Short mmCIF file of C-alpha atoms in Angstrom, two decimals:
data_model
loop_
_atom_site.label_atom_id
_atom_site.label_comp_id
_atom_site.label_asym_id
_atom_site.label_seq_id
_atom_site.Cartn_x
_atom_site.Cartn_y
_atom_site.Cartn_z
CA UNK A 1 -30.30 104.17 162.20
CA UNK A 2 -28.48 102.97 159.51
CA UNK A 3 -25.41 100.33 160.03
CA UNK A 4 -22.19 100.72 158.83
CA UNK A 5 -20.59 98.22 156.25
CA UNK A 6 -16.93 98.00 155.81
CA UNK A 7 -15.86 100.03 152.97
CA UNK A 8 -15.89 99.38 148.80
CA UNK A 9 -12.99 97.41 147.97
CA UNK A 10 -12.62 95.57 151.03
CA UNK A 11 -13.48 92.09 152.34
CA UNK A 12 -13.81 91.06 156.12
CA UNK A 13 -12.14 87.26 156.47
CA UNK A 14 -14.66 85.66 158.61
CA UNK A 15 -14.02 82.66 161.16
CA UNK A 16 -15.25 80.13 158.38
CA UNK A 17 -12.52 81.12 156.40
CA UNK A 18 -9.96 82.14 158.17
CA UNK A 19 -8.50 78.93 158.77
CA UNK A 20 -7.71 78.84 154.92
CA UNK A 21 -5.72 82.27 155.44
CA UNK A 22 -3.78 80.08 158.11
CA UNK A 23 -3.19 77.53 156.51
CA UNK A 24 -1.45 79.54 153.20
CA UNK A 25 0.42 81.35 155.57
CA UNK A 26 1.77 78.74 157.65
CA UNK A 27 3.02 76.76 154.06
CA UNK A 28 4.59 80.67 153.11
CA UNK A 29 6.41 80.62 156.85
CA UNK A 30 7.59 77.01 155.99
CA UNK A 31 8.12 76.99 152.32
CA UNK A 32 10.33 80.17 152.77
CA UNK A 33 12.34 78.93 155.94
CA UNK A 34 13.30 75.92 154.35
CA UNK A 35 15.13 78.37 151.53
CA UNK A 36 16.72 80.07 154.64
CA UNK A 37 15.11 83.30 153.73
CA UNK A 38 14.05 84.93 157.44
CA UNK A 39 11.09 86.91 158.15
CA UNK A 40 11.03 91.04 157.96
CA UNK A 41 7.72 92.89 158.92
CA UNK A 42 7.95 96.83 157.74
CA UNK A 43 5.22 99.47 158.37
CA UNK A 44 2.58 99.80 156.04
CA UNK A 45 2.78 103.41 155.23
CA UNK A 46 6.06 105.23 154.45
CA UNK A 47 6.82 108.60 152.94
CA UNK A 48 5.10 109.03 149.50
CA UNK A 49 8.53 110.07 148.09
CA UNK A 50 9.73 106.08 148.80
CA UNK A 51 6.88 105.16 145.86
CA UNK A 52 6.61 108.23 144.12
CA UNK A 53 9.61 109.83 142.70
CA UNK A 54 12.61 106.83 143.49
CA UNK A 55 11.00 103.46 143.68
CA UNK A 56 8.10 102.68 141.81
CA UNK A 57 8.21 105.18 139.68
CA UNK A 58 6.26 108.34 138.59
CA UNK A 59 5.17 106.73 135.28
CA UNK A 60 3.64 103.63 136.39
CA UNK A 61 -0.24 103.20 136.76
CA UNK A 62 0.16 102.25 140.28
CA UNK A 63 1.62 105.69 141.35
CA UNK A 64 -0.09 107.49 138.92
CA UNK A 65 -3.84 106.25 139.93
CA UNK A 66 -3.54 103.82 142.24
CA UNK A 67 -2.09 104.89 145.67
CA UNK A 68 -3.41 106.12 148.53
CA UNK A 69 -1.76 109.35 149.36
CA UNK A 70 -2.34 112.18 152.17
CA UNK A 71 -0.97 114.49 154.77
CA UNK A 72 -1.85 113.19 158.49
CA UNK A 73 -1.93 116.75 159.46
CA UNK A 74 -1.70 120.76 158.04
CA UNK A 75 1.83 120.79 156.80
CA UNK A 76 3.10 117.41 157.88
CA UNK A 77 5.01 115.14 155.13
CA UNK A 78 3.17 113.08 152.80
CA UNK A 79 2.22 109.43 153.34
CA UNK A 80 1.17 106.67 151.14
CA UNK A 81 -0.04 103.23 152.04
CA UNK A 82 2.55 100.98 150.78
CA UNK A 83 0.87 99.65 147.25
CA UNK A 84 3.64 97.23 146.75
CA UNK A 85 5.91 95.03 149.26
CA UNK A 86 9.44 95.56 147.73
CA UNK A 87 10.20 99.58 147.56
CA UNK A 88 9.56 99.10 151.72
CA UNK A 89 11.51 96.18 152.45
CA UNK A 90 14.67 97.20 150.18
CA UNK A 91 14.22 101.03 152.39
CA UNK A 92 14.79 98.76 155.55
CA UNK A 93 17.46 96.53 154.34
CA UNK A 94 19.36 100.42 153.57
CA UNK A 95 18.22 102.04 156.95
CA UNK A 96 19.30 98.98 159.18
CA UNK A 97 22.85 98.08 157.10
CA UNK A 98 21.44 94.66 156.40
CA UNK A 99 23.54 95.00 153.21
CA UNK A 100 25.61 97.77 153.85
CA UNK A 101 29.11 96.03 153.49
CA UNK A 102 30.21 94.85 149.92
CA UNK A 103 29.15 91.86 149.71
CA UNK A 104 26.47 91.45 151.66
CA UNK A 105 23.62 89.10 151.49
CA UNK A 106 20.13 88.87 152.50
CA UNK A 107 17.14 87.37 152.18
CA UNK A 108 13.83 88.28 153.47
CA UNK A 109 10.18 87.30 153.21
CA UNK A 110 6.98 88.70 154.11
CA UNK A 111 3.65 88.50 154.81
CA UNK A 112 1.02 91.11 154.98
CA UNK A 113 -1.40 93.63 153.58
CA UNK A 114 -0.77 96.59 150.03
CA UNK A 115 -3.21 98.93 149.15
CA UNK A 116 -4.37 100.12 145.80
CA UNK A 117 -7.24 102.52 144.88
CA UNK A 118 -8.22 100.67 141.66
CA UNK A 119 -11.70 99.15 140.37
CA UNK A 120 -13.25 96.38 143.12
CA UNK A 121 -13.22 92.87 141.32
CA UNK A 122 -13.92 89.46 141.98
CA UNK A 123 -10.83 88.40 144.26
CA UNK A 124 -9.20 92.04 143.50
CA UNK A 125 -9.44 94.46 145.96
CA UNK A 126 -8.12 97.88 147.40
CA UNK A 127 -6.75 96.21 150.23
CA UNK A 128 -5.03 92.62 149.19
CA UNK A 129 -2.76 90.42 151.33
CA UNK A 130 0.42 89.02 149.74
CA UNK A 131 3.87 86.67 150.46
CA UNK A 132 6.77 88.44 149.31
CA UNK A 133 10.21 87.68 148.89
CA UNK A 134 13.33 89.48 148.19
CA UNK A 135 17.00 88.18 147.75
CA UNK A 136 19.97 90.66 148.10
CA UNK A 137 23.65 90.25 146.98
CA UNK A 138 23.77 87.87 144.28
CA UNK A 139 23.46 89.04 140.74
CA UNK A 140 23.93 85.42 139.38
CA UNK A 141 20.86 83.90 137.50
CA UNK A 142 20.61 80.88 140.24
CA UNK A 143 19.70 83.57 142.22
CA UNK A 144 16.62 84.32 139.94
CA UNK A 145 16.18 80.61 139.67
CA UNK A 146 15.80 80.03 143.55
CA UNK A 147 13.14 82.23 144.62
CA UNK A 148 10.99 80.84 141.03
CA UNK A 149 11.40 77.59 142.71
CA UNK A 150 10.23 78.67 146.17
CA UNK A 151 7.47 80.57 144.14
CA UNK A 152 6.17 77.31 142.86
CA UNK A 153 6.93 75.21 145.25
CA UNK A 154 4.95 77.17 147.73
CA UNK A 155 1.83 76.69 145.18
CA UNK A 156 2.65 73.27 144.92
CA UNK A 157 2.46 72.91 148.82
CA UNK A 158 -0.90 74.55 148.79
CA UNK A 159 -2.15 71.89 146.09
CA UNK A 160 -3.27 74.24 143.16
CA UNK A 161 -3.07 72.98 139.73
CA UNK A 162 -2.58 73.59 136.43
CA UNK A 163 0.27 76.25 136.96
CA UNK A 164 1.96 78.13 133.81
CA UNK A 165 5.33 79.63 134.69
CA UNK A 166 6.20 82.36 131.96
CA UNK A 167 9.44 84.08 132.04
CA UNK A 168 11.02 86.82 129.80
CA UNK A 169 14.04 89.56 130.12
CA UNK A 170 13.96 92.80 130.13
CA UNK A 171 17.76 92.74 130.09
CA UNK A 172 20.23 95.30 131.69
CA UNK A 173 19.95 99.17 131.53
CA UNK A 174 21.45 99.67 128.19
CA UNK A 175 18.74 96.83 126.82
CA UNK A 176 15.66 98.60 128.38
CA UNK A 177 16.47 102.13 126.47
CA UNK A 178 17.27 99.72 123.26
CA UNK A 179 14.00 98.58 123.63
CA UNK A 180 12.01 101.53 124.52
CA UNK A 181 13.02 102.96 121.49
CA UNK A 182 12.60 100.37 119.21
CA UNK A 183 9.19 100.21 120.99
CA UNK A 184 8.41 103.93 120.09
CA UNK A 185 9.35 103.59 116.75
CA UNK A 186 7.00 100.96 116.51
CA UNK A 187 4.00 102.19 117.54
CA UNK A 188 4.14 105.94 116.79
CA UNK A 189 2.53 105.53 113.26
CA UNK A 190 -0.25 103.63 115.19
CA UNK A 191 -0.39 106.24 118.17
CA UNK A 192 -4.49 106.70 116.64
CA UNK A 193 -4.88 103.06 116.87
CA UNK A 194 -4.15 103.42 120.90
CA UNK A 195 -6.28 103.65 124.08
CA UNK A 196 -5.85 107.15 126.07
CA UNK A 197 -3.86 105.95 128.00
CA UNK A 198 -1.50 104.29 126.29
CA UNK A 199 -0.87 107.62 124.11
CA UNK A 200 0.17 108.31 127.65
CA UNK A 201 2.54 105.75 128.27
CA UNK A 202 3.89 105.90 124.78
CA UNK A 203 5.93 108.90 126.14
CA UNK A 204 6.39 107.97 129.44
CA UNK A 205 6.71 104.14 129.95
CA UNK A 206 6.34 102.52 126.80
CA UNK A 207 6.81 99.02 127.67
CA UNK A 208 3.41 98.87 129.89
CA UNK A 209 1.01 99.29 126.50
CA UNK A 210 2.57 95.31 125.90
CA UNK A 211 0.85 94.81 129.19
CA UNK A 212 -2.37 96.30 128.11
CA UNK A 213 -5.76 94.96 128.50
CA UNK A 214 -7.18 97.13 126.14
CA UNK A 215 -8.45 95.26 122.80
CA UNK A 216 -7.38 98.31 121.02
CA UNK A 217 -3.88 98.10 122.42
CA UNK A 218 -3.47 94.55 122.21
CA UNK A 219 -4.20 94.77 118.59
CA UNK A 220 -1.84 97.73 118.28
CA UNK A 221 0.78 95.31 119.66
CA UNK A 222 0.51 92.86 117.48
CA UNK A 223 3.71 91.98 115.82
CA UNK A 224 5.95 94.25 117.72
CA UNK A 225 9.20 93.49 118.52
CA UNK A 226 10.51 90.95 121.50
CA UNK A 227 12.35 92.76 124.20
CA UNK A 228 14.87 89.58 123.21
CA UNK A 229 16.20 91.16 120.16
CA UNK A 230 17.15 94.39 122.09
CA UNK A 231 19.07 92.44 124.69
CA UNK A 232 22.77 93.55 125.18
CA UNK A 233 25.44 90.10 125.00
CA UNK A 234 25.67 89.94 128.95
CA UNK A 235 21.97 90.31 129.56
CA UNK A 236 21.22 87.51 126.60
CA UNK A 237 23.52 84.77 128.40
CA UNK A 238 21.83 85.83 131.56
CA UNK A 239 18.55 85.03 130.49
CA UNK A 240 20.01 82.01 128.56
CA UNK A 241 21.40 80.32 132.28
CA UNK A 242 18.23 81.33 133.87
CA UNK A 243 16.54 78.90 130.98
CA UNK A 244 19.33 76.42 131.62
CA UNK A 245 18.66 76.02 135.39
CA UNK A 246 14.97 75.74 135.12
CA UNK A 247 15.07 72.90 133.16
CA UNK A 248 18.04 71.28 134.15
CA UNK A 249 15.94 71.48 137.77
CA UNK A 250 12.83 70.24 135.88
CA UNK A 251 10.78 73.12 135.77
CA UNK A 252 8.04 73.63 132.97
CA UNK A 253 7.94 77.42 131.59
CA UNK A 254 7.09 78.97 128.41
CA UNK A 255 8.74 82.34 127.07
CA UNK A 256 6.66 85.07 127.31
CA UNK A 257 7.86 88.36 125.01
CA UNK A 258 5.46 90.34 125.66
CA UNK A 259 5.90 90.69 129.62
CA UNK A 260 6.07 93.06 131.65
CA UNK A 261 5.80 93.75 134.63
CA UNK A 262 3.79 97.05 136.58
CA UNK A 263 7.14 98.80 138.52
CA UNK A 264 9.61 100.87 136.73
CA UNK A 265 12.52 99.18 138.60
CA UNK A 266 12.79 95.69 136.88
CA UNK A 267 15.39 94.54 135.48
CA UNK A 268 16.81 91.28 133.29
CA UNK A 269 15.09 88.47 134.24
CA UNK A 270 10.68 88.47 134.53
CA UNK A 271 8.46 85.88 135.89
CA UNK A 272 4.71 85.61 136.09
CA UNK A 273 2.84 82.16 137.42
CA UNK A 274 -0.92 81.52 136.04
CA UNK A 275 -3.44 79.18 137.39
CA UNK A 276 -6.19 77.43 135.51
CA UNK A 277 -9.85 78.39 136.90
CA UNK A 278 -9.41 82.19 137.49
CA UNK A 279 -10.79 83.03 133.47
CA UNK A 280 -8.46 85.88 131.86
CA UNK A 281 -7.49 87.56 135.34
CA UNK A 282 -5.45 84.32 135.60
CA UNK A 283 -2.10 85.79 137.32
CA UNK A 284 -1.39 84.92 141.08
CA UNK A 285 1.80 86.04 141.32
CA UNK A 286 4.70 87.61 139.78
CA UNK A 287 8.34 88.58 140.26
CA UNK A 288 11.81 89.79 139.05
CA UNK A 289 15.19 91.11 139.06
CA UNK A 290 15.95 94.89 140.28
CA UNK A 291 19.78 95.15 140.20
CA UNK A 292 19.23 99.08 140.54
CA UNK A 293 16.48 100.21 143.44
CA UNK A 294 18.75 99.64 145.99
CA UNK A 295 21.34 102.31 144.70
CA UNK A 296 18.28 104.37 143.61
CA UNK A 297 17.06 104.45 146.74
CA UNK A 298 20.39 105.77 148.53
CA UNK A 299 22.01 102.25 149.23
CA UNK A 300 25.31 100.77 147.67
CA UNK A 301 24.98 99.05 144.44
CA UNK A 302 23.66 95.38 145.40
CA UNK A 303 21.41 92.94 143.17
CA UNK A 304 18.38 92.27 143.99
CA UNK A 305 15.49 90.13 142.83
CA UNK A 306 12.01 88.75 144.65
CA UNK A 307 8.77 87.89 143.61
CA UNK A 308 5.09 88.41 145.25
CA UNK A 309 2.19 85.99 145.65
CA UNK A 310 -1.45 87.38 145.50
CA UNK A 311 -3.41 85.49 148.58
CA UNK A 312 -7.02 86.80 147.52
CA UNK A 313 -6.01 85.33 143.81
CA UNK A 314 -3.92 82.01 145.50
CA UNK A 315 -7.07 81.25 147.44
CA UNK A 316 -9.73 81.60 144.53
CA UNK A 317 -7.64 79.64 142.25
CA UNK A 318 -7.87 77.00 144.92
CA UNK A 319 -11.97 77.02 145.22
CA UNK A 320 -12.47 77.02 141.62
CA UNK A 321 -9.93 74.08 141.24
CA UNK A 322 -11.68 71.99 144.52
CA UNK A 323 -8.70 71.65 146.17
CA UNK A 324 -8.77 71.29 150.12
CA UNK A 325 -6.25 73.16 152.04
CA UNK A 326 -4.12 70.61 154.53
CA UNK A 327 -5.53 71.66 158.01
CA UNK A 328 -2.04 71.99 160.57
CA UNK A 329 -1.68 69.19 162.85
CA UNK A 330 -3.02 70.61 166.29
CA UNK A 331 -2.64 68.15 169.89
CA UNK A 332 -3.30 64.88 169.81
CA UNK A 333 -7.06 63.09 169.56
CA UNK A 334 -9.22 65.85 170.15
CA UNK A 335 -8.07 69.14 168.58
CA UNK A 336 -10.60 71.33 167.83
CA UNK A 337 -13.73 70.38 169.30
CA UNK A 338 -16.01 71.94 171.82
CA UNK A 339 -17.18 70.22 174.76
CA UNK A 340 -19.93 70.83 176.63
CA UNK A 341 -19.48 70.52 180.79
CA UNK A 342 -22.64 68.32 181.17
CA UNK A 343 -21.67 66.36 177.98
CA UNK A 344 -21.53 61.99 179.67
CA UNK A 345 -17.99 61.25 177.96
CA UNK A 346 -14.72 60.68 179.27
CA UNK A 347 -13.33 63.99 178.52
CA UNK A 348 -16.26 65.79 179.89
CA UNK A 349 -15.39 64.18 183.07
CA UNK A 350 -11.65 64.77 182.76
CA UNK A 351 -13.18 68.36 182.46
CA UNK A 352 -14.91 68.70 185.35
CA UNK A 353 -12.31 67.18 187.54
CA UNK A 354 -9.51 69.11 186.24
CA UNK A 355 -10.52 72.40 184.22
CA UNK A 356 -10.00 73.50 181.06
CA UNK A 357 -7.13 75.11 182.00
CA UNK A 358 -5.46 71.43 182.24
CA UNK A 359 -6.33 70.60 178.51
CA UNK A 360 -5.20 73.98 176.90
CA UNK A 361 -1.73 73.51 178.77
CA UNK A 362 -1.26 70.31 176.92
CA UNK A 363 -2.42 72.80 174.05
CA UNK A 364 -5.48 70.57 173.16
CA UNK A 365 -8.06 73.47 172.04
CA UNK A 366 -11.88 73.55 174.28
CA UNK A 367 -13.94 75.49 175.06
CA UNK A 368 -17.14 75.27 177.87
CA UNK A 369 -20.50 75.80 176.63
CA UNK A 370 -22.38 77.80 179.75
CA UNK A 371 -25.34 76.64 180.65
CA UNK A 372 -28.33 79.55 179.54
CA UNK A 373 -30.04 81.04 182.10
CA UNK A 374 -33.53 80.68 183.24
CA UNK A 375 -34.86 83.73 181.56
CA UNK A 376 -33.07 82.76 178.45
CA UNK A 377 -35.09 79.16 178.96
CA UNK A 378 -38.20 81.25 179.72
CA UNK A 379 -38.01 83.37 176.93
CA UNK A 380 -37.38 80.15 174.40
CA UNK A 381 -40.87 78.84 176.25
CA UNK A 382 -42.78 81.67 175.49
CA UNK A 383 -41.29 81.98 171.50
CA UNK A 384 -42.28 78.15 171.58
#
């Protein structure tokens, strides 16, 4: 009979590796509570409608491609595994009046699994883990600044190297529909010149073909206009104190015009980090301002802006750069070893005369290694 392998896209995290899982997440847990932003866990399905037609957006290649969508049963609503972390964590803060008053603030992170029905890759996959977090409540661009800085100081805490912050701006409402159409006019005499695709999004979402990986679109793209120049006054000195901050606070970044980023609900500011060792796919994480989803999606008007962190992408950047994850301190002396109950040490005896029970109550990991039995002895005999 045949076995059965997990499916295409997928990746079981065996024990050899799983402590490097641990060890990211335990720096996201830290790195985040030291920014006082508290931990939210949401399901990971909602109703299709929450990434469809208010959040994501119709037009983006995530919703239009990408999700996983179905009915659980004849005539029941539609469900779609959540393909991004935000859309389901701003639904929350609305359902549960986390920032239902005027005012309000909040800040959330998150750890935990998306899905996306897109082509397998090396270190890309249909189901991908990710650290997330959001900020509600202040539209001010320190705001934007702090969760960069607990972007990259998370990586820093993990060790990787060779990081590349890029930021741009989208700007405000007004700016985006400035843009779009100086965008269309740009490219509609070169609409032959374009993938199929992007003859799509030229219609639809015109500010993804900049985000292209298509040679033919890239080259279409070349000299078009910075989303800069479409920038209304207030969105401009936004993205001007955003600049200010990160270097008055010392961090390196480079302005990127042509980013963009893969969710309809962005707004102003735009951030993407890159890590040296990962070839062209060299993104692990991303993030920006959405001063409008939480209105969109039935809330009161509140800022928002977050970022998200790739853990398939963080942890590959880390093997192709060498770099050793720090292992969390466990009890003193003789934390994770095994000891065997006939083993002539100290600690076997301690062991013996006390159980292991003793030891894991001082939370000093063991383990007993039973003795095989005679017909397990026998059988290694007769192989011998």
């Amino acid at each position: 009979m045949a076995k059965i392998i997990a499916p295409r896209g997928t990746a079981d995290i065996l024990p050899a590796d799983s402590w490097k899982w641990q060890a990211v997440e335990r720096i996201a847990r830290e790195v985040a509570e030291v920014y006082h932003f508290a931990e939210i866990r949401t399901p990971v399905y909602e109703h299709t409608e929450l990434f469809h037609h208010r959040g994501v957006g119709e037009t983006s290649d995530i919703v239009q491609k990408e999700t996983f969508t179905f009915r659980p049963r004849e005539n029941s609503e539609s469900i779609t595994l959540r393909p991004e972390g935000t859309a389901g964590v701003v639904r929350a803060a609305i359902e549960h009046g986390l920032i239902a008053q005027e005012g309000s603030r909040a800040k959330v992170y998150y750890l935990g699994p998306n899905f996306r029905y897109e082509r397998p890759q090396h270190g890309r996959y249909r189901i991908h883990h990710q650290f997330g977090a959001e900020a509600f409540g202040i539209a001010s661009p320190d705001q934007d600044v702090e969760c960069i800085m607990l972007q990259m100081d998370f990586y820093a805490r993990c060790g990787v190297k060779d990081l590349s912050l890029q930021v741009n701006s989208l700007g405000d409402a007004e700016s985006k529909r400035r843009y779009r159409d100086t965008l269309v006019q740009f490219l509609s005499p070169k609409v032959t010149q374009l993938s199929e695709d992007s003859r799509r999004r030229l219609t639809e979402n015109p500010m993804r073909i900049l985000d292209s990986k298509d040679p033919q679109d890239q080259a279409a793209c070349q000299g078009a206009p910075p989303a800069a120049e479409s920038l209304s006054d207030k969105s401009r000195a936004h993205f001007a104190r955003v600049q200010d901050l990160l270097t008055r606070s010392n961090v390196p970044y480079a302005v990127n015009s042509s980013l963009v980023r893969g969710f309809d609900y962005y707004t102003e500011t735009l951030w993407e980090v890159v890590a040296g060792g990962l070839g062209a796919q060299n993104a692990i994480g991303g993030g920006g301002r959405y001063d409008n989803l939480v209105e969109l999606l039935g809330g009161r008007p509140t800022p928002g802006v977050g970022f998200g962190s790739g853990l398939e992408r963080l942890l590959l950047a880390l093997e192709a750069q060498g770099v050793t994850l720090p292992v969390a301190p466990q009890g003193a002396g003789v934390a994770g070893q095994s000891w065997g109950c006939g083993a002539r040490s100290q600690l076997a005896v301690c062991c013996a005369s006390f159980g292991l029970l003793a030891f894991r109550r001082m939370r000093i990991p063991g383990d007993a290694r039973p003795k095989r039995s005679s017909r397990s002895r026998i059988g290694n005999m007769r192989r011998g």
